[in-house]
Amino acid sequence: MAEIAAPTQTKREFLHPEMETLPREKIEELQLQRLRETVRNAWENVPWHQPRLKAAGLSSPEDIDSLDALQKLPFTVKTDLRDNYPFGLFARPRTELARIHASSGTTGKATVVGYTMQDLSNWADLVARSLFAAGARPGDIVHNAYGYGLFTGGLGAHDGATRLGATVVPVSGGGTERQITLISDFRPRVICSTPSYALAMAEVAEQQGVDLRKCGLAVGVFGAEPWSEAMRQEIEAHLGLKARDIYGLSEIMGPGVACECEHGQGLHGWEDHFLFETIDPDTGKRLPDGEPGELVITTLTKQALPMIRYRTRDITRLTREICACGRTHVRILRVTGRNDDMLIVRGVNVYPSQLEAVLIGRPGIAPHYQVVLMKDGALDTVRMEIEALPDIPPEQYPLLAADAAHHIKAIVGISAHVDVLAPGAIPRSQGKAVRVRDLRNAPKS
Ligand code: DLL
């Protein structure tokens, strides 16, 4: 009897090889066709869009005859979703929606987003593609510590990992001690969480006497908040894995709009489903690739919630150079921060992640911090609260503070007062970390 050959494990570098390596002209051909369909969907099915598109000079969706035509179309902003709360921008009747997510935001009404079954399926495909690019493989155990619920992180990563063919542990955020037990017992190869929560887990593991570096973790897929290269090194050192960046936002889909591959040189933005531009946030003019600006995304396949030129408020740069991995899709360089989070300190523009990049990894300092904004007369001032590592004696805190302030001044160019606090003093996150405390309008005590 002929011997049955063991299944050959062919080395596949892409989950969707043809699509991920599509030549640029083919990508653009597909994008133009899908852009026209998206504009048609918005025009025919969302009463809010048509008058705006007409005012922009469009007499029908057929006028979209080149990708350049996109530049004539009006932007969509977060308040447009709020103004049409809850379902006003949906292009499908409520009965055709398979799921709703929402983000609470800090002020006002939630932003509500909806998905048809097809939208959910595309989303699962793109998260699976992202996880694969980051290094996850079918058959892996994926420990999913993104929050489940209205936040898109939990269910988004869950469906993607399932679509990839992984075994998902749907643990959600929080209950950190139990997370550590599950990680050491199940030995997942892949972990998904916010980067700040990954570090919070590492810290609790150390307190429990568990060495996460010996628990079989190989790949971490971290996102939902800005994080620096210094933070990446810190996470890799404490968890013993390769830390990869995943980006997304609920208004566009959720996690998986873009993700790093094994080269970690920018996040591949999946151009068969989205169109990426960067603009000058003040003038709204499109910027050439390579220049930092506000990321603007147009959806190309969304049925329930087509988005035309959505202003993300995220600041980044794009490059269309082909990555060393062979993927041809545009790369979004690390998102440094949101426009809303930009601090202006005596005329210098600063993002919290720039301060993070300077501080994290400095000797004696733990990777937990908060930026406190205050007022000194008419001027904004910044106080950095950072934490000492447990083995640092408190007498040394003033020295550490002076050293940190010196480096902030030298590298970022602002004067910040630095307070070094005892271990555990900065609140730990279970999801998105609160990096900024704005006390500028707080009553004086
Ligand atoms: O945070 C979706 C997500 C979940 C992405 C899990 C990645 C992983 P929202 O709650 O709508 O959606 O928040 C979107 O978070 O506009 C960025 O400001 C920020 N953000 C998301 N990913 C990154 C990242 C999810 N990798 C907002 N780097 C976005 C920097 C990020 N900022």
GROMACS .gro file of C-alpha atoms and ligand atoms in nm:
model
  477
    1MET     CA    1   0.000   0.000   0.000
    2ALA     CA    2   0.129   0.341  -0.090
    3GLU     CA    3   0.245   0.536   0.204
    4ILE     CA    4   0.033   0.834   0.288
    5ALA     CA    5   0.251   1.139   0.277
    6ALA     CA    6   0.244   1.366   0.578
    7PRO     CA    7   0.079   1.695   0.487
    8THR     CA    8   0.350   1.920   0.355
    9GLN     CA    9   0.373   2.248   0.536
   10THR     CA   10   0.430   2.482   0.245
   11LYS     CA   11   0.581   2.809   0.360
   12ARG     CA   12   0.326   3.078   0.289
   13GLU     CA   13   0.425   3.430   0.357
   14PHE     CA   14   0.088   3.591   0.300
   15LEU     CA   15  -0.261   3.493   0.396
   16HIS     CA   16  -0.405   3.646   0.078
   17PRO     CA   17  -0.098   3.630  -0.151
   18GLU     CA   18  -0.256   3.766  -0.467
   19MET     CA   19  -0.428   4.059  -0.301
   20GLU     CA   20  -0.141   4.153  -0.070
   21THR     CA   21   0.110   4.169  -0.354
   22LEU     CA   22  -0.112   4.328  -0.619
   23PRO     CA   23   0.087   4.566  -0.842
   24ARG     CA   24   0.012   4.934  -0.781
   25GLU     CA   25  -0.177   4.986  -1.111
   26LYS     CA   26  -0.403   4.692  -1.028
   27ILE     CA   27  -0.461   4.822  -0.676
   28GLU     CA   28  -0.563   5.158  -0.820
   29GLU     CA   29  -0.789   5.001  -1.082
   30LEU     CA   30  -0.968   4.807  -0.809
   31GLN     CA   31  -0.985   5.114  -0.586
   32LEU     CA   32  -1.141   5.329  -0.857
   33GLN     CA   33  -1.411   5.071  -0.926
   34ARG     CA   34  -1.482   5.029  -0.554
   35LEU     CA   35  -1.471   5.402  -0.485
   36ARG     CA   36  -1.744   5.455  -0.743
   37GLU     CA   37  -1.952   5.180  -0.579
   38THR     CA   38  -1.898   5.337  -0.235
   39VAL     CA   39  -2.004   5.680  -0.358
   40ARG     CA   40  -2.309   5.519  -0.523
   41ASN     CA   41  -2.396   5.342  -0.199
   42ALA     CA   42  -2.372   5.670  -0.004
   43TRP     CA   43  -2.555   5.869  -0.275
   44GLU     CA   44  -2.846   5.628  -0.309
   45ASN     CA   45  -2.886   5.504   0.046
   46VAL     CA   46  -2.784   5.778   0.291
   47PRO     CA   47  -2.995   6.096   0.255
   48TRP     CA   48  -2.723   6.300   0.432
   49HIS     CA   49  -2.462   6.235   0.161
   50GLN     CA   50  -2.633   6.330  -0.164
   51PRO     CA   51  -2.675   6.706  -0.113
   52ARG     CA   52  -2.318   6.730   0.012
   53LEU     CA   53  -2.183   6.540  -0.287
   54LYS     CA   54  -2.391   6.756  -0.523
   55ALA     CA   55  -2.264   7.071  -0.353
   56ALA     CA   56  -1.912   6.940  -0.420
   57GLY     CA   57  -1.993   6.935  -0.793
   58LEU     CA   58  -2.089   6.572  -0.846
   59SER     CA   59  -2.388   6.519  -1.072
   60SER     CA   60  -2.383   6.142  -1.030
   61PRO     CA   61  -2.153   5.873  -0.882
   62GLU     CA   62  -2.042   5.806  -1.242
   63ASP     CA   63  -1.850   6.134  -1.227
   64ILE     CA   64  -1.589   5.952  -1.021
   65ASP     CA   65  -1.370   5.874  -1.320
   66SER     CA   66  -1.030   5.878  -1.150
   67LEU     CA   67  -0.887   5.842  -0.802
   68ASP     CA   68  -0.800   6.212  -0.817
   69ALA     CA   69  -1.173   6.289  -0.818
   70LEU     CA   70  -1.165   6.189  -0.452
   71GLN     CA   71  -1.001   6.520  -0.369
   72LYS     CA   72  -1.316   6.707  -0.467
   73LEU     CA   73  -1.530   6.516  -0.221
   74PRO     CA   74  -1.615   6.663   0.120
   75PHE     CA   75  -1.464   6.527   0.441
   76THR     CA   76  -1.663   6.339   0.702
   77VAL     CA   77  -1.583   6.410   1.067
   78LYS     CA   78  -1.669   6.253   1.400
   79THR     CA   79  -1.939   6.510   1.480
   80ASP     CA   80  -2.122   6.408   1.159
   81LEU     CA   81  -2.174   6.067   1.319
   82ARG     CA   82  -2.286   6.225   1.644
   83ASP     CA   83  -2.522   6.465   1.464
   84ASN     CA   84  -2.682   6.169   1.289
   85TYR     CA   85  -2.701   5.959   1.608
   86PRO     CA   86  -2.771   5.674   1.624
   87PHE     CA   87  -2.839   5.526   1.279
   88GLY     CA   88  -2.859   5.829   1.046
   89LEU     CA   89  -2.550   5.751   0.837
   90PHE     CA   90  -2.634   5.386   0.778
   91ALA     CA   91  -2.678   5.282   0.418
   92ARG     CA   92  -2.878   4.972   0.505
   93PRO     CA   93  -3.208   4.932   0.690
   94ARG     CA   94  -3.160   4.842   1.056
   95THR     CA   95  -3.296   4.493   0.990
   96GLU     CA   96  -2.998   4.420   0.764
   97LEU     CA   97  -2.745   4.504   1.033
   98ALA     CA   98  -2.578   4.207   1.197
   99ARG     CA   99  -2.397   4.403   1.466
  100ILE     CA  100  -2.351   4.743   1.620
  101HIS     CA  101  -2.048   4.879   1.801
  102ALA     CA  102  -2.005   5.215   1.970
  103SER     CA  103  -1.736   5.422   2.127
  104SER     CA  104  -1.827   5.626   2.429
  105GLY     CA  105  -1.586   5.915   2.381
  106THR     CA  106  -1.531   6.165   2.655
  107THR     CA  107  -1.804   6.412   2.569
  108GLY     CA  108  -2.157   6.390   2.438
  109LYS     CA  109  -2.326   6.106   2.259
  110ALA     CA  110  -2.160   5.780   2.164
  111THR     CA  111  -2.041   5.722   1.809
  112VAL     CA  112  -2.245   5.431   1.674
  113VAL     CA  113  -2.124   5.211   1.388
  114GLY     CA  114  -2.299   4.921   1.214
  115TYR     CA  115  -2.207   4.617   1.006
  116THR     CA  116  -2.388   4.386   0.766
  117MET     CA  117  -2.294   4.017   0.762
  118GLN     CA  118  -2.074   4.092   0.461
  119ASP     CA  119  -1.903   4.377   0.649
  120LEU     CA  120  -1.833   4.144   0.942
  121SER     CA  121  -1.692   3.886   0.705
  122ASN     CA  122  -1.461   4.138   0.537
  123TRP     CA  123  -1.351   4.261   0.879
  124ALA     CA  124  -1.268   3.906   0.992
  125ASP     CA  125  -1.068   3.856   0.671
  126LEU     CA  126  -0.869   4.174   0.727
  127VAL     CA  127  -0.793   4.099   1.091
  128ALA     CA  128  -0.689   3.745   0.992
  129ARG     CA  129  -0.464   3.897   0.723
  130SER     CA  130  -0.323   4.140   0.980
  131LEU     CA  131  -0.257   3.872   1.241
  132PHE     CA  132  -0.086   3.657   0.980
  133ALA     CA  133   0.131   3.951   0.870
  134ALA     CA  134   0.224   4.008   1.234
  135GLY     CA  135   0.336   3.645   1.263
  136ALA     CA  136   0.031   3.452   1.386
  137ARG     CA  137  -0.045   3.123   1.211
  138PRO     CA  138  -0.344   2.887   1.182
  139GLY     CA  139  -0.339   2.651   1.477
  140ASP     CA  140  -0.192   2.905   1.719
  141ILE     CA  141  -0.355   2.981   2.053
  142VAL     CA  142  -0.449   3.350   2.056
  143HIS     CA  143  -0.496   3.505   2.401
  144ASN     CA  144  -0.730   3.797   2.330
  145ALA     CA  145  -0.713   4.058   2.607
  146TYR     CA  146  -0.877   4.338   2.411
  147GLY     CA  147  -1.200   4.445   2.579
  148TYR     CA  148  -1.514   4.271   2.450
  149GLY     CA  149  -1.839   4.462   2.420
  150LEU     CA  150  -1.917   4.780   2.233
  151PHE     CA  151  -1.542   4.846   2.184
  152THR     CA  152  -1.435   4.693   1.852
  153GLY     CA  153  -1.107   4.550   1.985
  154GLY     CA  154  -1.234   4.232   2.151
  155LEU     CA  155  -1.481   4.100   1.894
  156GLY     CA  156  -1.273   4.234   1.603
  157ALA     CA  157  -0.962   4.044   1.707
  158HIS     CA  158  -1.175   3.744   1.804
  159ASP     CA  159  -1.343   3.704   1.465
  160GLY     CA  160  -1.013   3.760   1.285
  161ALA     CA  161  -0.829   3.500   1.490
  162THR     CA  162  -1.115   3.254   1.431
  163ARG     CA  163  -1.106   3.324   1.057
  164LEU     CA  164  -0.730   3.264   1.061
  165GLY     CA  165  -0.790   2.918   1.205
  166ALA     CA  166  -0.648   2.989   1.548
  167THR     CA  167  -0.779   2.879   1.887
  168VAL     CA  168  -0.910   3.193   2.056
  169VAL     CA  169  -0.905   3.248   2.431
  170PRO     CA  170  -1.166   3.525   2.468
  171VAL     CA  171  -1.048   3.658   2.801
  172SER     CA  172  -1.120   4.032   2.740
  173GLY     CA  173  -0.948   4.305   2.945
  174GLY     CA  174  -0.910   4.308   3.325
  175GLY     CA  175  -0.881   4.034   3.588
  176THR     CA  176  -0.507   4.054   3.540
  177GLU     CA  177  -0.410   3.776   3.780
  178ARG     CA  178  -0.637   3.535   3.599
  179GLN     CA  179  -0.487   3.644   3.266
  180ILE     CA  180  -0.144   3.543   3.396
  181THR     CA  181  -0.272   3.203   3.512
  182LEU     CA  182  -0.433   3.140   3.173
  183ILE     CA  183  -0.117   3.244   2.989
  184SER     CA  184   0.106   3.019   3.195
  185ASP     CA  185  -0.138   2.724   3.174
  186PHE     CA  186  -0.247   2.750   2.807
  187ARG     CA  187   0.084   2.877   2.667
  188PRO     CA  188  -0.062   3.090   2.384
  189ARG     CA  189   0.178   3.171   2.099
  190VAL     CA  190  -0.002   3.499   2.028
  191ILE     CA  191  -0.134   3.769   2.259
  192CYS     CA  192  -0.354   4.066   2.167
  193SER     CA  193  -0.404   4.369   2.395
  194THR     CA  194  -0.331   4.736   2.418
  195PRO     CA  195   0.043   4.797   2.463
  196SER     CA  196  -0.014   4.960   2.802
  197TYR     CA  197  -0.213   4.661   2.924
  198ALA     CA  198   0.060   4.424   2.804
  199LEU     CA  199   0.301   4.601   3.038
  200ALA     CA  200   0.049   4.600   3.322
  201MET     CA  201   0.016   4.221   3.274
  202ALA     CA  202   0.395   4.180   3.274
  203GLU     CA  203   0.415   4.368   3.601
  204VAL     CA  204   0.150   4.156   3.773
  205ALA     CA  205   0.319   3.841   3.640
  206GLU     CA  206   0.646   3.949   3.799
  207GLN     CA  207   0.465   4.008   4.128
  208GLN     CA  208   0.313   3.660   4.102
  209GLY     CA  209   0.654   3.511   4.035
  210VAL     CA  210   0.563   3.414   3.677
  211ASP     CA  211   0.818   3.479   3.404
  212LEU     CA  212   0.608   3.564   3.098
  213ARG     CA  213   0.917   3.522   2.882
  214LYS     CA  214   0.899   3.150   2.950
  215CYS     CA  215   0.531   3.102   2.870
  216GLY     CA  216   0.565   3.030   2.499
  217LEU     CA  217   0.457   3.373   2.373
  218ALA     CA  218   0.608   3.456   2.034
  219VAL     CA  219   0.396   3.736   1.886
  220GLY     CA  220   0.209   4.027   2.042
  221VAL     CA  221  -0.039   4.226   1.835
  222PHE     CA  222  -0.080   4.556   2.012
  223GLY     CA  223  -0.280   4.865   1.923
  224ALA     CA  224  -0.575   5.093   1.999
  225GLU     CA  225  -0.345   5.363   2.140
  226PRO     CA  226  -0.022   5.536   2.041
  227TRP     CA  227   0.301   5.372   2.157
  228SER     CA  228   0.665   5.439   2.093
  229GLU     CA  229   0.963   5.230   1.979
  230ALA     CA  230   1.093   5.254   2.337
  231MET     CA  231   0.769   5.097   2.457
  232ARG     CA  232   0.806   4.821   2.196
  233GLN     CA  233   1.149   4.733   2.335
  234GLU     CA  234   1.018   4.737   2.689
  235ILE     CA  235   0.729   4.504   2.599
  236GLU     CA  236   0.951   4.269   2.400
  237ALA     CA  237   1.195   4.248   2.691
  238HIS     CA  238   0.928   4.175   2.951
  239LEU     CA  239   0.710   3.935   2.752
  240GLY     CA  240   0.976   3.768   2.539
  241LEU     CA  241   0.792   3.814   2.209
  242LYS     CA  242   0.792   4.017   1.891
  243ALA     CA  243   0.563   4.317   1.945
  244ARG     CA  244   0.366   4.426   1.637
  245ASP     CA  245   0.151   4.734   1.588
  246ILE     CA  246  -0.210   4.706   1.469
  247TYR     CA  247  -0.420   5.011   1.385
  248GLY     CA  248  -0.785   5.077   1.329
  249LEU     CA  249  -1.084   5.281   1.434
  250SER     CA  250  -1.448   5.199   1.478
  251GLU     CA  251  -1.573   5.461   1.232
  252ILE     CA  252  -1.384   5.282   0.955
  253MET     CA  253  -1.413   4.921   1.081
  254GLY     CA  254  -1.218   4.849   1.402
  255PRO     CA  255  -0.879   4.680   1.441
  256GLY     CA  256  -0.717   4.553   1.122
  257VAL     CA  257  -0.732   4.863   0.901
  258ALA     CA  258  -0.351   4.838   0.901
  259CYS     CA  259  -0.092   4.615   1.066
  260GLU     CA  260   0.283   4.566   1.081
  261CYS     CA  261   0.450   4.266   0.923
  262GLU     CA  262   0.761   4.090   1.056
  263HIS     CA  263   0.979   4.380   0.935
  264GLY     CA  264   0.808   4.630   1.166
  265GLN     CA  265   0.869   4.916   0.923
  266GLY     CA  266   0.525   5.072   0.914
  267LEU     CA  267   0.175   4.929   0.911
  268HIS     CA  268   0.036   4.787   0.589
  269GLY     CA  269  -0.289   4.970   0.518
  270TRP     CA  270  -0.515   4.730   0.331
  271GLU     CA  271  -0.579   4.920   0.011
  272ASP     CA  272  -0.824   4.675  -0.143
  273HIS     CA  273  -1.070   4.787   0.129
  274PHE     CA  274  -0.961   5.143   0.210
  275LEU     CA  275  -0.818   5.452   0.045
  276PHE     CA  276  -0.558   5.635   0.252
  277GLU     CA  277  -0.460   6.001   0.222
  278THR     CA  278  -0.279   6.245   0.448
  279ILE     CA  279  -0.385   6.607   0.462
  280ASP     CA  280  -0.266   6.928   0.621
  281PRO     CA  281  -0.502   6.947   0.920
  282ASP     CA  282  -0.529   7.326   0.890
  283THR     CA  283  -0.590   7.368   0.517
  284GLY     CA  284  -0.738   7.028   0.433
  285LYS     CA  285  -0.501   7.004   0.132
  286ARG     CA  286  -0.365   6.663   0.043
  287LEU     CA  287   0.001   6.610   0.133
  288PRO     CA  288   0.256   6.411  -0.065
  289ASP     CA  289   0.361   6.074   0.075
  290GLY     CA  290   0.633   6.108   0.337
  291GLU     CA  291   0.502   6.428   0.492
  292PRO     CA  292   0.340   6.410   0.834
  293GLY     CA  293  -0.026   6.497   0.833
  294GLU     CA  294  -0.374   6.389   0.935
  295LEU     CA  295  -0.475   6.048   0.809
  296VAL     CA  296  -0.795   6.049   0.602
  297ILE     CA  297  -0.959   5.717   0.514
  298THR     CA  298  -1.232   5.629   0.264
  299THR     CA  299  -1.394   5.287   0.289
  300LEU     CA  300  -1.419   5.089  -0.036
  301THR     CA  301  -1.629   4.787   0.057
  302LYS     CA  302  -1.837   4.884   0.360
  303GLN     CA  303  -2.207   4.825   0.301
  304ALA     CA  304  -2.369   4.947   0.622
  305LEU     CA  305  -2.153   5.251   0.690
  306PRO     CA  306  -1.972   5.382   0.382
  307MET     CA  307  -1.728   5.654   0.489
  308ILE     CA  308  -1.609   5.917   0.248
  309ARG     CA  309  -1.284   6.092   0.341
  310TYR     CA  310  -1.313   6.035   0.715
  311ARG     CA  311  -1.078   6.264   0.908
  312THR     CA  312  -0.924   6.034   1.168
  313ARG     CA  313  -0.741   6.315   1.356
  314ASP     CA  314  -0.446   6.071   1.373
  315ILE     CA  315  -0.111   6.212   1.271
  316THR     CA  316   0.115   5.993   1.059
  317ARG     CA  317   0.310   5.962   0.734
  318LEU     CA  318   0.247   5.732   0.437
  319THR     CA  319   0.491   5.549   0.214
  320ARG     CA  320   0.407   5.355  -0.100
  321GLU     CA  321   0.754   5.201  -0.132
  322ILE     CA  322   0.723   4.825  -0.149
  323CYS     CA  323   0.808   4.668   0.187
  324ALA     CA  324   1.089   4.414   0.224
  325CYS     CA  325   0.818   4.152   0.289
  326GLY     CA  326   0.689   4.199  -0.067
  327ARG     CA  327   0.352   4.345   0.025
  328THR     CA  328   0.264   4.627  -0.211
  329HIS     CA  329   0.004   4.807   0.000
  330VAL     CA  330   0.074   5.152   0.141
  331ARG     CA  331   0.248   5.170   0.477
  332ILE     CA  332   0.127   5.397   0.753
  333LEU     CA  333   0.420   5.492   0.970
  334ARG     CA  334   0.359   5.468   1.344
  335VAL     CA  335   0.074   5.696   1.451
  336THR     CA  336   0.245   5.948   1.677
  337GLY     CA  337  -0.074   6.078   1.831
  338ARG     CA  338  -0.407   6.239   1.773
  339ASN     CA  339  -0.448   6.597   1.672
  340ASP     CA  340  -0.663   6.642   1.982
  341ASP     CA  341  -0.382   6.517   2.205
  342MET     CA  342  -0.126   6.760   2.073
  343LEU     CA  343   0.007   6.983   2.347
  344ILE     CA  344   0.138   7.326   2.268
  345VAL     CA  345   0.391   7.419   2.532
  346ARG     CA  346   0.534   7.768   2.484
  347GLY     CA  347   0.493   7.740   2.110
  348VAL     CA  348   0.634   7.388   2.077
  349ASN     CA  349   0.400   7.114   1.953
  350VAL     CA  350   0.436   6.791   2.150
  351TYR     CA  351   0.256   6.457   2.157
  352PRO     CA  352   0.253   6.248   2.475
  353SER     CA  353   0.413   5.962   2.279
  354GLN     CA  354   0.719   6.181   2.212
  355LEU     CA  355   0.764   6.225   2.586
  356GLU     CA  356   0.712   5.851   2.627
  357ALA     CA  357   0.986   5.782   2.373
  358VAL     CA  358   1.232   5.991   2.572
  359LEU     CA  359   1.149   5.851   2.915
  360ILE     CA  360   1.083   5.482   2.869
  361GLY     CA  361   1.393   5.272   2.896
  362ARG     CA  362   1.589   5.534   3.092
  363PRO     CA  363   1.768   5.373   3.385
  364GLY     CA  364   1.564   5.352   3.703
  365ILE     CA  365   1.234   5.451   3.540
  366ALA     CA  366   0.932   5.221   3.502
  367PRO     CA  367   0.729   5.230   3.177
  368HIS     CA  368   0.423   5.396   3.334
  369TYR     CA  369   0.359   5.768   3.310
  370GLN     CA  370   0.104   6.046   3.289
  371VAL     CA  371   0.130   6.392   3.143
  372VAL     CA  372  -0.043   6.654   3.359
  373LEU     CA  373  -0.141   6.980   3.190
  374MET     CA  374  -0.163   7.289   3.403
  375LYS     CA  375  -0.173   7.663   3.363
  376ASP     CA  376   0.079   7.918   3.477
  377GLY     CA  377  -0.095   8.249   3.412
  378ALA     CA  378  -0.187   8.239   3.043
  379LEU     CA  379   0.069   7.973   2.955
  380ASP     CA  380   0.020   7.597   2.945
  381THR     CA  381   0.271   7.403   3.149
  382VAL     CA  382   0.347   7.032   3.160
  383ARG     CA  383   0.418   6.815   3.457
  384MET     CA  384   0.533   6.461   3.387
  385GLU     CA  385   0.451   6.200   3.645
  386ILE     CA  386   0.676   5.900   3.611
  387GLU     CA  387   0.746   5.603   3.831
  388ALA     CA  388   1.068   5.473   3.977
  389LEU     CA  389   1.155   5.104   3.944
  390PRO     CA  390   1.102   4.910   4.270
  391ASP     CA  391   1.474   4.879   4.349
  392ILE     CA  392   1.540   5.254   4.341
  393PRO     CA  393   1.570   5.415   4.688
  394PRO     CA  394   1.347   5.725   4.727
  395GLU     CA  395   1.652   5.948   4.797
  396GLN     CA  396   1.742   5.902   4.432
  397TYR     CA  397   1.404   6.022   4.297
  398PRO     CA  398   1.510   6.389   4.268
  399LEU     CA  399   1.815   6.286   4.066
  400LEU     CA  400   1.602   6.075   3.832
  401ALA     CA  401   1.359   6.365   3.795
  402ALA     CA  402   1.635   6.610   3.704
  403ASP     CA  403   1.780   6.365   3.454
  404ALA     CA  404   1.439   6.308   3.292
  405ALA     CA  405   1.366   6.682   3.271
  406HIS     CA  406   1.705   6.738   3.113
  407HIS     CA  407   1.641   6.477   2.844
  408ILE     CA  408   1.293   6.610   2.771
  409LYS     CA  409   1.437   6.957   2.721
  410ALA     CA  410   1.724   6.831   2.508
  411ILE     CA  411   1.523   6.597   2.284
  412VAL     CA  412   1.168   6.734   2.271
  413GLY     CA  413   1.254   7.097   2.337
  414ILE     CA  414   1.013   7.177   2.618
  415SER     CA  415   1.065   7.248   2.985
  416ALA     CA  416   0.864   7.005   3.192
  417HIS     CA  417   0.853   6.964   3.565
  418VAL     CA  418   0.909   6.594   3.640
  419ASP     CA  419   0.779   6.415   3.947
  420VAL     CA  420   0.919   6.070   4.017
  421LEU     CA  421   0.663   5.869   4.211
  422ALA     CA  422   0.684   5.545   4.405
  423PRO     CA  423   0.615   5.213   4.223
  424GLY     CA  424   0.243   5.160   4.159
  425ALA     CA  425   0.147   5.528   4.191
  426ILE     CA  426   0.040   5.573   3.826
  427PRO     CA  427  -0.296   5.409   3.751
  428ARG     CA  428  -0.260   5.096   3.536
  429SER     CA  429  -0.481   5.052   3.231
  430GLN     CA  430  -0.686   4.751   3.129
  431GLY     CA  431  -0.751   4.897   2.786
  432LYS     CA  432  -0.656   5.233   2.646
  433ALA     CA  433  -0.424   5.408   2.894
  434VAL     CA  434  -0.512   5.756   3.013
  435ARG     CA  435  -0.189   5.939   2.933
  436VAL     CA  436  -0.300   6.298   2.979
  437ARG     CA  437  -0.468   6.461   3.280
  438ASP     CA  438  -0.584   6.805   3.188
  439LEU     CA  439  -0.604   7.025   3.497
  440ARG     CA  440  -0.593   7.354   3.306
  441ASN     CA  441  -0.949   7.438   3.396
  442ALA     CA  442  -0.951   7.270   3.735
  443PRO     CA  443  -1.036   7.500   4.029
  444LYS     CA  444  -0.724   7.595   4.226
  445SER     CA  445  -0.706   7.420   4.560
  446DLL     O1  446  -0.908   5.143   1.902
  446DLL     C1  447  -0.971   4.989   1.726
  446DLL     C2  448  -0.858   4.901   1.761
  446DLL     C3  449  -0.876   4.799   1.852
  446DLL     C4  450  -0.735   4.918   1.699
  446DLL     C5  451  -0.771   4.715   1.882
  446DLL     C6  452  -0.630   4.833   1.728
  446DLL     C7  453  -0.647   4.731   1.819
  446DLL     P1  454  -1.144   5.317   1.851
  446DLL     O2  455  -1.179   5.286   1.992
  446DLL     O3  456  -1.250   5.373   1.763
  446DLL     O4  457  -1.093   5.190   1.777
  446DLL     O5  458  -1.021   5.416   1.857
  446DLL     C8  459  -0.958   5.455   1.739
  446DLL     O6  460  -0.745   5.478   1.853
  446DLL     O7  461  -0.823   5.689   1.577
  446DLL     C9  462  -0.628   5.618   1.707
  446DLL     O8  463  -0.631   5.748   1.764
  446DLL    C10  464  -0.614   5.516   1.818
  446DLL     N1  465  -0.538   5.399   1.770
  446DLL    C11  466  -0.585   5.280   1.731
  446DLL     N2  467  -0.483   5.197   1.697
  446DLL    C12  468  -0.368   5.270   1.714
  446DLL    C13  469  -0.231   5.242   1.695
  446DLL    C14  470  -0.984   5.114   1.813
  446DLL     N3  471  -0.186   5.124   1.655
  446DLL    C15  472  -0.840   5.546   1.770
  446DLL     N4  473  -0.143   5.344   1.719
  446DLL    C16  474  -0.763   5.583   1.647
  446DLL    C17  475  -0.185   5.465   1.760
  446DLL    C18  476  -0.404   5.399   1.758
  446DLL     N5  477  -0.312   5.495   1.781
   0.00000   0.00000   0.00000
